[in-house]
mmCIF file of C-alpha atoms and ligand atoms in Angstrom:
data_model
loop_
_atom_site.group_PDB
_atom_site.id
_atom_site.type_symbol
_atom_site.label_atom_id
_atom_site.label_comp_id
_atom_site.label_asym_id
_atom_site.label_seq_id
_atom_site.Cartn_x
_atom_site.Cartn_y
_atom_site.Cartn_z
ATOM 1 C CA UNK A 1 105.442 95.529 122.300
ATOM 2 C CA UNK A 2 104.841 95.202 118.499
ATOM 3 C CA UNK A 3 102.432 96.817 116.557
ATOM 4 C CA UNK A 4 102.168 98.421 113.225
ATOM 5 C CA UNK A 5 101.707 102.089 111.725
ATOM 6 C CA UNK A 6 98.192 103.625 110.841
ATOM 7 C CA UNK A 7 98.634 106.748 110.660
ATOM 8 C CA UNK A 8 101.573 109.669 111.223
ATOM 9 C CA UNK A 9 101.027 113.305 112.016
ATOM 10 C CA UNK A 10 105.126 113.641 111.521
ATOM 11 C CA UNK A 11 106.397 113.474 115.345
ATOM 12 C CA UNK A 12 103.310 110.916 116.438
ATOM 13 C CA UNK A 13 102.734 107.469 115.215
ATOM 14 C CA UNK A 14 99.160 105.794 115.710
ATOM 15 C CA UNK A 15 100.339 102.385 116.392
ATOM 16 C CA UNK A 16 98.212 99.337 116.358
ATOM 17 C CA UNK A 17 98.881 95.957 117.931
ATOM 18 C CA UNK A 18 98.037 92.201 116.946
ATOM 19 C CA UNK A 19 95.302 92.592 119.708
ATOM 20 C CA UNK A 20 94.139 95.523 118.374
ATOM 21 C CA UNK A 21 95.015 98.064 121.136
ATOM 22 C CA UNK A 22 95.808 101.581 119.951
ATOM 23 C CA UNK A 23 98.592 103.625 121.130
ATOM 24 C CA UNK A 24 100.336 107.133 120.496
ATOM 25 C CA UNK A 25 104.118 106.421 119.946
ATOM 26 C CA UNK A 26 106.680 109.101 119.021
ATOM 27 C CA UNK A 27 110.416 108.326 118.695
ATOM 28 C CA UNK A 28 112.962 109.209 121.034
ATOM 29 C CA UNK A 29 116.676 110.416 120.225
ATOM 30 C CA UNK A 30 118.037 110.076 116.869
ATOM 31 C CA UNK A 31 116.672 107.364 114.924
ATOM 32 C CA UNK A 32 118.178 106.338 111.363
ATOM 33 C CA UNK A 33 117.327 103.458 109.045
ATOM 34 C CA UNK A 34 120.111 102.520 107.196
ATOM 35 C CA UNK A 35 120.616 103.293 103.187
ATOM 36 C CA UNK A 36 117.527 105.507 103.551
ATOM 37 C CA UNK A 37 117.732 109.247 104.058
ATOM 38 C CA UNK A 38 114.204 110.579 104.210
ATOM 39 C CA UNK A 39 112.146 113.115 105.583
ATOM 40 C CA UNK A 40 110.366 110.904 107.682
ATOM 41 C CA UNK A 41 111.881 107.646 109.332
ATOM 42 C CA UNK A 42 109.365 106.066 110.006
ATOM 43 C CA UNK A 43 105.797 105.377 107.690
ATOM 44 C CA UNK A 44 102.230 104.090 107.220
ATOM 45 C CA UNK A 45 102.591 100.555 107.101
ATOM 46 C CA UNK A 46 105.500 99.865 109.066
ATOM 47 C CA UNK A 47 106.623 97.197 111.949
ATOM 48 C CA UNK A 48 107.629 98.403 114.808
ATOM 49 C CA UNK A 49 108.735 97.363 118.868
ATOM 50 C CA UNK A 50 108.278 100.217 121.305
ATOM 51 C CA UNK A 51 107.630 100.286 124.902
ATOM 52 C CA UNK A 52 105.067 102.306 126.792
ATOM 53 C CA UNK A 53 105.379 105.135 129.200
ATOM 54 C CA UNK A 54 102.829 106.816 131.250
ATOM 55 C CA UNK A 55 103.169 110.250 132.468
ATOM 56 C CA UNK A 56 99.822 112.157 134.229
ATOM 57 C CA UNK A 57 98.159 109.078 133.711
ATOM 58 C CA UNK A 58 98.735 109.849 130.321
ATOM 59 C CA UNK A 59 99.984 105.918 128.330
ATOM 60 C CA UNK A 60 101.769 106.471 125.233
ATOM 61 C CA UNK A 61 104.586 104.570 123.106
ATOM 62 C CA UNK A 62 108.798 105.088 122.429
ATOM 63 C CA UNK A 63 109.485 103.215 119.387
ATOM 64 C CA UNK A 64 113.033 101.703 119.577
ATOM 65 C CA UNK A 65 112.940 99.575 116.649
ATOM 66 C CA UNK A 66 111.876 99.228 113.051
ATOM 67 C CA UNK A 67 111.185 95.566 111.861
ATOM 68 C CA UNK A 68 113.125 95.145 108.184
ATOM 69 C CA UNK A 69 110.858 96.459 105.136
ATOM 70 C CA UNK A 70 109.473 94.311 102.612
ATOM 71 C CA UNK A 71 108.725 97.134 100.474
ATOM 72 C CA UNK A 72 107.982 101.024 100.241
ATOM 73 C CA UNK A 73 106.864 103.862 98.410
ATOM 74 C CA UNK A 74 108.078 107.161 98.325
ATOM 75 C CA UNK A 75 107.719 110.823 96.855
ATOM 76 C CA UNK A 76 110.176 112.674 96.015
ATOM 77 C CA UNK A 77 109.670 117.024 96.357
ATOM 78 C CA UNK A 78 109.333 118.874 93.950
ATOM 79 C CA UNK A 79 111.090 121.446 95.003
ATOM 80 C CA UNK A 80 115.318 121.567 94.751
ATOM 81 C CA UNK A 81 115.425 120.072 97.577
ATOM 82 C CA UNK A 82 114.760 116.241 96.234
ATOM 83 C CA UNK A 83 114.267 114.973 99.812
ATOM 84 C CA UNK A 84 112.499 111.769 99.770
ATOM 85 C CA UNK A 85 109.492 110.899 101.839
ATOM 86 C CA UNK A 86 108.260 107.624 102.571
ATOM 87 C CA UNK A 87 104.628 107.409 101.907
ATOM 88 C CA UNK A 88 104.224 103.353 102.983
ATOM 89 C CA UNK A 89 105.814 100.306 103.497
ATOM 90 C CA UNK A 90 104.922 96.637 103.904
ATOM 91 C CA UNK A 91 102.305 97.089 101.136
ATOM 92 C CA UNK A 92 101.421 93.489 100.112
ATOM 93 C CA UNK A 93 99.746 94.562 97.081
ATOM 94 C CA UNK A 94 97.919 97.091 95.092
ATOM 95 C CA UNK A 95 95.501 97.150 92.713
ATOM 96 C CA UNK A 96 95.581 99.082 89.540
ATOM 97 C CA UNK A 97 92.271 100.087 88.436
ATOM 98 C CA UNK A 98 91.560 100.546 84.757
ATOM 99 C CA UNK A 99 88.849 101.852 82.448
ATOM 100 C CA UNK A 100 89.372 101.654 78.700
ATOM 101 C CA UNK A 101 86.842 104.870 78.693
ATOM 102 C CA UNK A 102 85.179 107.751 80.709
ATOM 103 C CA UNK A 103 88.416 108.556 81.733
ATOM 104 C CA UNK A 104 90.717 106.444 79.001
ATOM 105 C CA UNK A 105 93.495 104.860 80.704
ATOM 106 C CA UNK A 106 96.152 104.868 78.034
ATOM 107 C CA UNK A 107 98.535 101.552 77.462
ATOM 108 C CA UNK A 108 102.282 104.233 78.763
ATOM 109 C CA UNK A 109 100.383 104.940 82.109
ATOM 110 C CA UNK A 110 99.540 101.200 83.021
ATOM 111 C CA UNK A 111 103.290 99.719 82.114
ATOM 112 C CA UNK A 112 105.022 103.021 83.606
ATOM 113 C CA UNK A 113 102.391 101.810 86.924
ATOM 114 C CA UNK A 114 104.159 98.421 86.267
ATOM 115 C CA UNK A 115 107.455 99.029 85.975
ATOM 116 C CA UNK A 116 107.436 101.256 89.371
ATOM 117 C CA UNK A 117 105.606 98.721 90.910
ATOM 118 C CA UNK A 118 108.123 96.031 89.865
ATOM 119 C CA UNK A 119 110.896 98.113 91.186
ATOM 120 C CA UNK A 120 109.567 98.249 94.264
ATOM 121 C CA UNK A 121 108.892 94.598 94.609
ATOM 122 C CA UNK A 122 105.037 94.990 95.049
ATOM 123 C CA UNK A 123 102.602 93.112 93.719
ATOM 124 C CA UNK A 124 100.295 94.144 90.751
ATOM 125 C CA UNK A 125 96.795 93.080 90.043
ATOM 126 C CA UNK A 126 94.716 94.634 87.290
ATOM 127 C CA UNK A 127 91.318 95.731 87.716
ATOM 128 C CA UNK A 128 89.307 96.580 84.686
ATOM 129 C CA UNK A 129 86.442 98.623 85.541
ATOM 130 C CA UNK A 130 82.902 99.581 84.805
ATOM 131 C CA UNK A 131 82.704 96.472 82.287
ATOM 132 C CA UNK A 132 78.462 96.799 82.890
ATOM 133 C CA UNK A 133 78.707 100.269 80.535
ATOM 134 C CA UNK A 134 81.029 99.273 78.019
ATOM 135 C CA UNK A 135 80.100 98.113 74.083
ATOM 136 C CA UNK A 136 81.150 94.546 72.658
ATOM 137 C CA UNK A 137 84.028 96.834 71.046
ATOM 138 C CA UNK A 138 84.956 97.859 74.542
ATOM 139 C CA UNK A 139 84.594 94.747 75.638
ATOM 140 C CA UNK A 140 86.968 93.220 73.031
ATOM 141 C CA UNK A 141 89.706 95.808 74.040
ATOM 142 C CA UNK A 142 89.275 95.291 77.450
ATOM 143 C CA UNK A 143 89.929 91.258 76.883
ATOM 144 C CA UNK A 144 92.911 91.992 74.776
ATOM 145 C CA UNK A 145 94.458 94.181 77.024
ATOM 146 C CA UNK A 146 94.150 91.432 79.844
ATOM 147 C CA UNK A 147 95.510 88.894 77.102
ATOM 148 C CA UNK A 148 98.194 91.041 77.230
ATOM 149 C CA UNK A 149 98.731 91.495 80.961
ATOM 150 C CA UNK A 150 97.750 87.612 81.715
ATOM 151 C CA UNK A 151 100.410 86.410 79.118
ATOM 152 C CA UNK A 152 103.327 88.394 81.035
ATOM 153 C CA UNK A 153 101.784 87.112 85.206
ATOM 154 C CA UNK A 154 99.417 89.894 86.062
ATOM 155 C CA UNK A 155 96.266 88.616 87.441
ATOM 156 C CA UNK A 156 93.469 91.025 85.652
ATOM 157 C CA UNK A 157 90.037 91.178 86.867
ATOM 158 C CA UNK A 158 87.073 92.542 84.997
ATOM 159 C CA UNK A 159 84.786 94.143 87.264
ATOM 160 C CA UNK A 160 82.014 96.469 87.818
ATOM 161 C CA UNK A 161 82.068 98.461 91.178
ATOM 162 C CA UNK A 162 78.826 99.676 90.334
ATOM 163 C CA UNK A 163 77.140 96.604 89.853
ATOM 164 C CA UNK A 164 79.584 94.418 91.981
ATOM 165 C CA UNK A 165 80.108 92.245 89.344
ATOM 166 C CA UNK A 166 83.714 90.397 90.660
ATOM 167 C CA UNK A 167 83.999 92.561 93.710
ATOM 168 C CA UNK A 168 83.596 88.959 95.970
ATOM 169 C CA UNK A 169 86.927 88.069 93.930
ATOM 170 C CA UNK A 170 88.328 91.321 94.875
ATOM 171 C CA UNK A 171 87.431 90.995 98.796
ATOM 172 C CA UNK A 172 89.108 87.407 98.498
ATOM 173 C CA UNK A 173 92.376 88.760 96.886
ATOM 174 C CA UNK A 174 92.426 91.143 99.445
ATOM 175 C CA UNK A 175 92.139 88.906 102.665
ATOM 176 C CA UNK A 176 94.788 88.696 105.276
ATOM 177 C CA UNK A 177 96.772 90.988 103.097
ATOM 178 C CA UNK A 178 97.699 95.085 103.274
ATOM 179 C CA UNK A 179 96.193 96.545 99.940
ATOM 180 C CA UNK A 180 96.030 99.854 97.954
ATOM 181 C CA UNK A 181 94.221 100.927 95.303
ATOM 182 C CA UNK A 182 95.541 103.296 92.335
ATOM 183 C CA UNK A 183 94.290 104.350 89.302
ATOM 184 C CA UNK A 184 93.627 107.463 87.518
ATOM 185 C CA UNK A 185 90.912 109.900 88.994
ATOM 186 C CA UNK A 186 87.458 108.644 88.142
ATOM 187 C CA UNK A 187 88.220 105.076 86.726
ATOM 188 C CA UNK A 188 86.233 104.179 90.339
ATOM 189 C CA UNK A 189 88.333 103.611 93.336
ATOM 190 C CA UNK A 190 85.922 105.148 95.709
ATOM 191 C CA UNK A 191 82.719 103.315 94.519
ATOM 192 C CA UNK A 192 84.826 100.366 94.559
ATOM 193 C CA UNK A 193 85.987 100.899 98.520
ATOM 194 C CA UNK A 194 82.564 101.655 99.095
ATOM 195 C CA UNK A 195 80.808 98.198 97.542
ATOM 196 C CA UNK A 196 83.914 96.323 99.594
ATOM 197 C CA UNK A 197 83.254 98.042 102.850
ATOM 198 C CA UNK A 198 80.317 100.114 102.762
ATOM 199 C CA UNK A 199 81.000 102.303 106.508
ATOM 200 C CA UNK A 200 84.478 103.292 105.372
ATOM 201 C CA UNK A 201 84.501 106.600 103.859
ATOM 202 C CA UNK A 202 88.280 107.347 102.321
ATOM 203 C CA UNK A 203 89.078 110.941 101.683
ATOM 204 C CA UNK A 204 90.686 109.976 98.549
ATOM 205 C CA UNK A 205 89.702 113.184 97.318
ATOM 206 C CA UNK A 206 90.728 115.508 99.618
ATOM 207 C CA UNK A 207 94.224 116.533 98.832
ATOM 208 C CA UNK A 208 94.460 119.603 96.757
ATOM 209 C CA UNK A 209 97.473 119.718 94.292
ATOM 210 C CA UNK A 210 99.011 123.195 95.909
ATOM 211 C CA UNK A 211 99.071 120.479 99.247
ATOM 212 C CA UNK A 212 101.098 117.954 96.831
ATOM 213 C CA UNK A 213 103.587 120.369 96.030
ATOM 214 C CA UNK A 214 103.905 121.860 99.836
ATOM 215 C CA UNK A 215 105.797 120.704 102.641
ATOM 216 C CA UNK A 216 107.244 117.399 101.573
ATOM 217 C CA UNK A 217 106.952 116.412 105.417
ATOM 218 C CA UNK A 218 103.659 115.570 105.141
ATOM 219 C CA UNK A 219 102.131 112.342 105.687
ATOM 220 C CA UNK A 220 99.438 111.372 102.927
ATOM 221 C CA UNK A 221 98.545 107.629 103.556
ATOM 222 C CA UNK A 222 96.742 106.053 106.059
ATOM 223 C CA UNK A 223 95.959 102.081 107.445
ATOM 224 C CA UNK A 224 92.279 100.906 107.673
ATOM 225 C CA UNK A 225 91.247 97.676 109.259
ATOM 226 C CA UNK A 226 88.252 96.095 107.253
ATOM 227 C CA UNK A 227 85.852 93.885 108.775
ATOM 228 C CA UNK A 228 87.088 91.067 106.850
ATOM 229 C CA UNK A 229 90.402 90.226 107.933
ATOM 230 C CA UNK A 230 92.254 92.869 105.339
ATOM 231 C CA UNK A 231 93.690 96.196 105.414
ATOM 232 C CA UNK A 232 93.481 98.681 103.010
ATOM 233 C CA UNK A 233 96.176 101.513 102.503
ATOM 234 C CA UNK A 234 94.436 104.904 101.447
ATOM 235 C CA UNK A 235 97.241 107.512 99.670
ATOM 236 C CA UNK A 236 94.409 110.599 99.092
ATOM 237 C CA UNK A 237 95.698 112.268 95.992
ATOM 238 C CA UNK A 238 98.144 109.725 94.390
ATOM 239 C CA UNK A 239 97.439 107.908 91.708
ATOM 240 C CA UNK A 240 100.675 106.483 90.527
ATOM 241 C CA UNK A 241 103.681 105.880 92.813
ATOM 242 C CA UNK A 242 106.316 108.628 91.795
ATOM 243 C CA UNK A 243 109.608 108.505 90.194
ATOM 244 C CA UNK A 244 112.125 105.973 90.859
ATOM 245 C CA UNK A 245 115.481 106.476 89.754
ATOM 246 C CA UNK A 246 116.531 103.930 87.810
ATOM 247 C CA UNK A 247 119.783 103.121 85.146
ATOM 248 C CA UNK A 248 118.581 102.578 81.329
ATOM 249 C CA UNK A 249 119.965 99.422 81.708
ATOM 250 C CA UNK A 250 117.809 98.217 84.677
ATOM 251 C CA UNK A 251 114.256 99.068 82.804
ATOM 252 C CA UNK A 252 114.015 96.115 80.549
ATOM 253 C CA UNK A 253 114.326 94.136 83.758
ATOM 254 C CA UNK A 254 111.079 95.338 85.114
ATOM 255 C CA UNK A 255 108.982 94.192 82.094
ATOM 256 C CA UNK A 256 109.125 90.641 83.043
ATOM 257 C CA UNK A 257 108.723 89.803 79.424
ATOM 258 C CA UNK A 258 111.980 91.671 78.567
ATOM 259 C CA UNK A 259 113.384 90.203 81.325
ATOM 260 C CA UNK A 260 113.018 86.714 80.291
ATOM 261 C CA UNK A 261 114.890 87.003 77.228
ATOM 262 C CA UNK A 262 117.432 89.569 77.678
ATOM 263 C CA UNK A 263 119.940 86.607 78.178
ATOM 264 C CA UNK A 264 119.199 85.298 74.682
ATOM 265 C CA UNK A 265 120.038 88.110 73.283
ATOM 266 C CA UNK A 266 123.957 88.523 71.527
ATOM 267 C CA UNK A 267 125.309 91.488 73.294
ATOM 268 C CA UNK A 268 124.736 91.308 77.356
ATOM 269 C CA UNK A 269 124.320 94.911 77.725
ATOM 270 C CA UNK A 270 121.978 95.013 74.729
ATOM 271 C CA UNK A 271 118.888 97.915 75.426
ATOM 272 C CA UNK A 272 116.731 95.826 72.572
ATOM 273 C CA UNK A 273 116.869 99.347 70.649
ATOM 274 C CA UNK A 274 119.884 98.878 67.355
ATOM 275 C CA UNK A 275 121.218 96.047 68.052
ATOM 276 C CA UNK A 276 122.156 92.811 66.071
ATOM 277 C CA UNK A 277 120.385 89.616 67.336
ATOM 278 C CA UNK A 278 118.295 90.991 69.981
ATOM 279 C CA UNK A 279 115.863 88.462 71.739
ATOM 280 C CA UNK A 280 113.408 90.764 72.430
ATOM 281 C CA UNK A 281 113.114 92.566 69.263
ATOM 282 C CA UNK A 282 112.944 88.901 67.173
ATOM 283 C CA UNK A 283 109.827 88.180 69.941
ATOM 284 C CA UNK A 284 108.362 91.600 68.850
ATOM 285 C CA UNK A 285 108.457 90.717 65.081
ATOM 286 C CA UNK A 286 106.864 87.529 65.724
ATOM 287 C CA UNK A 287 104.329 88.916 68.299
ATOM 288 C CA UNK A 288 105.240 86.982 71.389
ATOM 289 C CA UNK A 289 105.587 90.431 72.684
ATOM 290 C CA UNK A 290 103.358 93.306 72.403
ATOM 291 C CA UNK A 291 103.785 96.239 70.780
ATOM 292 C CA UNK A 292 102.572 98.887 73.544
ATOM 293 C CA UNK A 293 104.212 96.710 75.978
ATOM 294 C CA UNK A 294 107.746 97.526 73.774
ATOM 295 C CA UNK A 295 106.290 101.222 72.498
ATOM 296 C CA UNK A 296 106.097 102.038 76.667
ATOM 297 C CA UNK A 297 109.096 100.575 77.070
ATOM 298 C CA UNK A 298 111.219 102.449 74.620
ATOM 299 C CA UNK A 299 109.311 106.226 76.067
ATOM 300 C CA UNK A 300 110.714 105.299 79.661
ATOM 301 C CA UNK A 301 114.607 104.334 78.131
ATOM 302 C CA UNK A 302 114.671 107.556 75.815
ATOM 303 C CA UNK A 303 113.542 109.301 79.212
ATOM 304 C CA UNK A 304 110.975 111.500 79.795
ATOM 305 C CA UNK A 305 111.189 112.155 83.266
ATOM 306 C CA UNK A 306 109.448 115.177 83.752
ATOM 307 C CA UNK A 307 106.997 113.815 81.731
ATOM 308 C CA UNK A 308 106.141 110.915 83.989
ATOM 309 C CA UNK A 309 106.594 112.967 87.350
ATOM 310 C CA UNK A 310 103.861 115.182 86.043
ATOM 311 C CA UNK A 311 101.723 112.191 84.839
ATOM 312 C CA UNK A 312 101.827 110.551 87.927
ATOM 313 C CA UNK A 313 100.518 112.608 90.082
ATOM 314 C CA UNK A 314 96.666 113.415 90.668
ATOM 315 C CA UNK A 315 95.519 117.119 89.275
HETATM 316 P P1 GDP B 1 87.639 107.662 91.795
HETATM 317 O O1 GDP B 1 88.001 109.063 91.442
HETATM 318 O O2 GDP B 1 88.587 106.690 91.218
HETATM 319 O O3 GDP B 1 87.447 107.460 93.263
HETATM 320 O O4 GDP B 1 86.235 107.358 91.082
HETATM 321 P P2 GDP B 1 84.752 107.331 91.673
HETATM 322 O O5 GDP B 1 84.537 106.127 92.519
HETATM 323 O O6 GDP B 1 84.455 108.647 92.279
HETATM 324 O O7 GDP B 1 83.896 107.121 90.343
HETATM 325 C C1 GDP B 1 83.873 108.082 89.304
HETATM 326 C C2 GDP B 1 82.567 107.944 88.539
HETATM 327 O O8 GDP B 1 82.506 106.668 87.907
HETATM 328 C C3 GDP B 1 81.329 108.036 89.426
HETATM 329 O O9 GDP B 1 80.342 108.757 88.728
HETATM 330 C C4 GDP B 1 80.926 106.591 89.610
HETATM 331 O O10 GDP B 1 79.536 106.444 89.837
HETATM 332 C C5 GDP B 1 81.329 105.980 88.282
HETATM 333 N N1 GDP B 1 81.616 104.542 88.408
HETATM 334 C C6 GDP B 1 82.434 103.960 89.304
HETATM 335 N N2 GDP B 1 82.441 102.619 89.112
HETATM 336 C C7 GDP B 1 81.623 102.359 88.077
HETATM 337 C C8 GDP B 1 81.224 101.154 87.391
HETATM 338 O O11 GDP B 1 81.629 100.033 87.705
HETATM 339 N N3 GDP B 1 80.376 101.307 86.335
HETATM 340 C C9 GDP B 1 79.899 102.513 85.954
HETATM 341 N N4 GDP B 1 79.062 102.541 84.911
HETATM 342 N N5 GDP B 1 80.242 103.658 86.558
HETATM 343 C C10 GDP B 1 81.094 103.594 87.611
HETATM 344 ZN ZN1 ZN B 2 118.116 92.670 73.101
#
């Protein structure tokens, strides 16, 4: 049988299949996914083939196989340790939600968001939220900003999930697809769940920080099924998607605007910083590329790791 992973207590899986039958699977023996060493093998989100057992009329699952990852996030502890736990895979997409004010979501958070996101091949879309409070000047920064985002492929969205102004265009995005939602704490990612599917009731807010910082073998996310053909993958306590490690030379290649031009530039191992004819920097005087855009990208070269690990994470 097939089915995919809702939920993980660390040694059992809730498994769902196509059909929508539930099951209890746990894994037998030693089972190792290669390239990955983790805490846990298996996650939220996954694939996976197992076959059922009963025992005292009891029916539950041994998972044999894992189907290939699209994609997955992970944590890293923060104790010496560094083991990495996978907190989901398969995520089709997630949403990054945004308010300009009440809390301010600064310009380094959303392209550090990006450039994660990009490394982990998944899918951005920008939500700007609680347009139905905001001034004209508000306003006018919240359309440059998606100027900004639109001009380099992110869809942005400006939305109220108080109002449910653009939340139909939301629930389309969202169907037949597995979705999160991230954003800082307060910008509205509950009242936004809520206005898509009113009888789900996330604990998004549950996780203390002394939890974040425990036991790295625990399991955060979890897999809802919404009653409109679209799953929704709830992370309680994390905002951002934690540190990947990644060469200097790599970063430029996750700001898809960067990206396009790095071959246009003289040297092929140029980091847009000093050097001579440099692409990206000739775009930047001409504003074909923004300055925040080339501001965050020059904070996350010069490397202020402990900086973003801290940032990332919900307080
Ligand atoms: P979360 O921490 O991201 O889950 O944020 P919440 O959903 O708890 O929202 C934080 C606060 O912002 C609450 O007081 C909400 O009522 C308010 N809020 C959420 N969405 C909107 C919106 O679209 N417009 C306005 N004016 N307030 C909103
Ligand atoms: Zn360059």
């Amino acid at each position: 049988m097939t089915g995919r992973v809702y939920k993980s207590t660390g040694s059992w899986y809730t498994i769902k299949t196509q059909l929508g039958e539930t099951y209890e699977c746990r894994i037998k023996g030693k089972f190792r996914i290669k390239g990955i060493k983790s805490t846990n093998p298996i996650a939220v989100g996954d694939i996976v083939d197992f076959n059922l057992e009963t025992d005292n009329n009891e029916t539950t699952g041994i998972i044999h196989n894992i189907h290939d990852r699209t994609n997955y996030i992970v944590r890293k502890s923060v104790n010496l340790s560094k083991q990495t736990h996978i907190i989901s895979a398969n995520i089709d997409q997630v949403f990054l939600m945004i308010t300009i004010d009440n809390p301010p979501t600064l310009t380094s958070f959303i392209d550090r968001f990006l450039v994660t996101a990009e490394a982990y091949s998944i899918k951005t879309i920008l939500l700007f939220n609680k347009i139905d409070s905001y001034d004209d000047e508000t306003l006018n920064e919240v359309r440059y900003l998606a100027h900004v985002y639109r001009k380099i492929g992110y869809e942005c969205i400006g939305i109220s999930a108080k109002t449910k102004k653009n939340v139909d265009k939301v629930k389309s995005l969202m169907h037949g697809k597995v979705s999160m939602f991230s954003g800082h704490s307060g910008v509205g990612k509950s009242t936004l769940v809520n206005a898509i599917e009113p009888s789900l009731n996330l604990k998004t807010k549950e996780i203390s920080t002394q939890h974040m910082q425990g036991q790295h073998t625990t399991t955060f996310a979890e897999m809802f099924d919404l009653s409109f053909n679209a799953k929704i993958i709830d992370t309680p306590g994390i905002k951002g998607f934690g540190v990947v490690d990644m060469e200097k030379e790599e970063i430029g290649d996750y700001f898809p605007e960067i990206f396009e031009l790095k071959q246009d530039c003289k040297f092929n191992n140029c980091l847009h910083v000093k050097e001579p004819k440099c692409a990206v920097k000739d775009a930047l005087d001409k504003d074909d590329i923004a300055f925040s855009r080339y501001r965050s990208y020059l904070q996350i070269i010069e490397g202020e790791d402990e900086h973003y690990r801290t940032d990332i994470w919900d307080k």
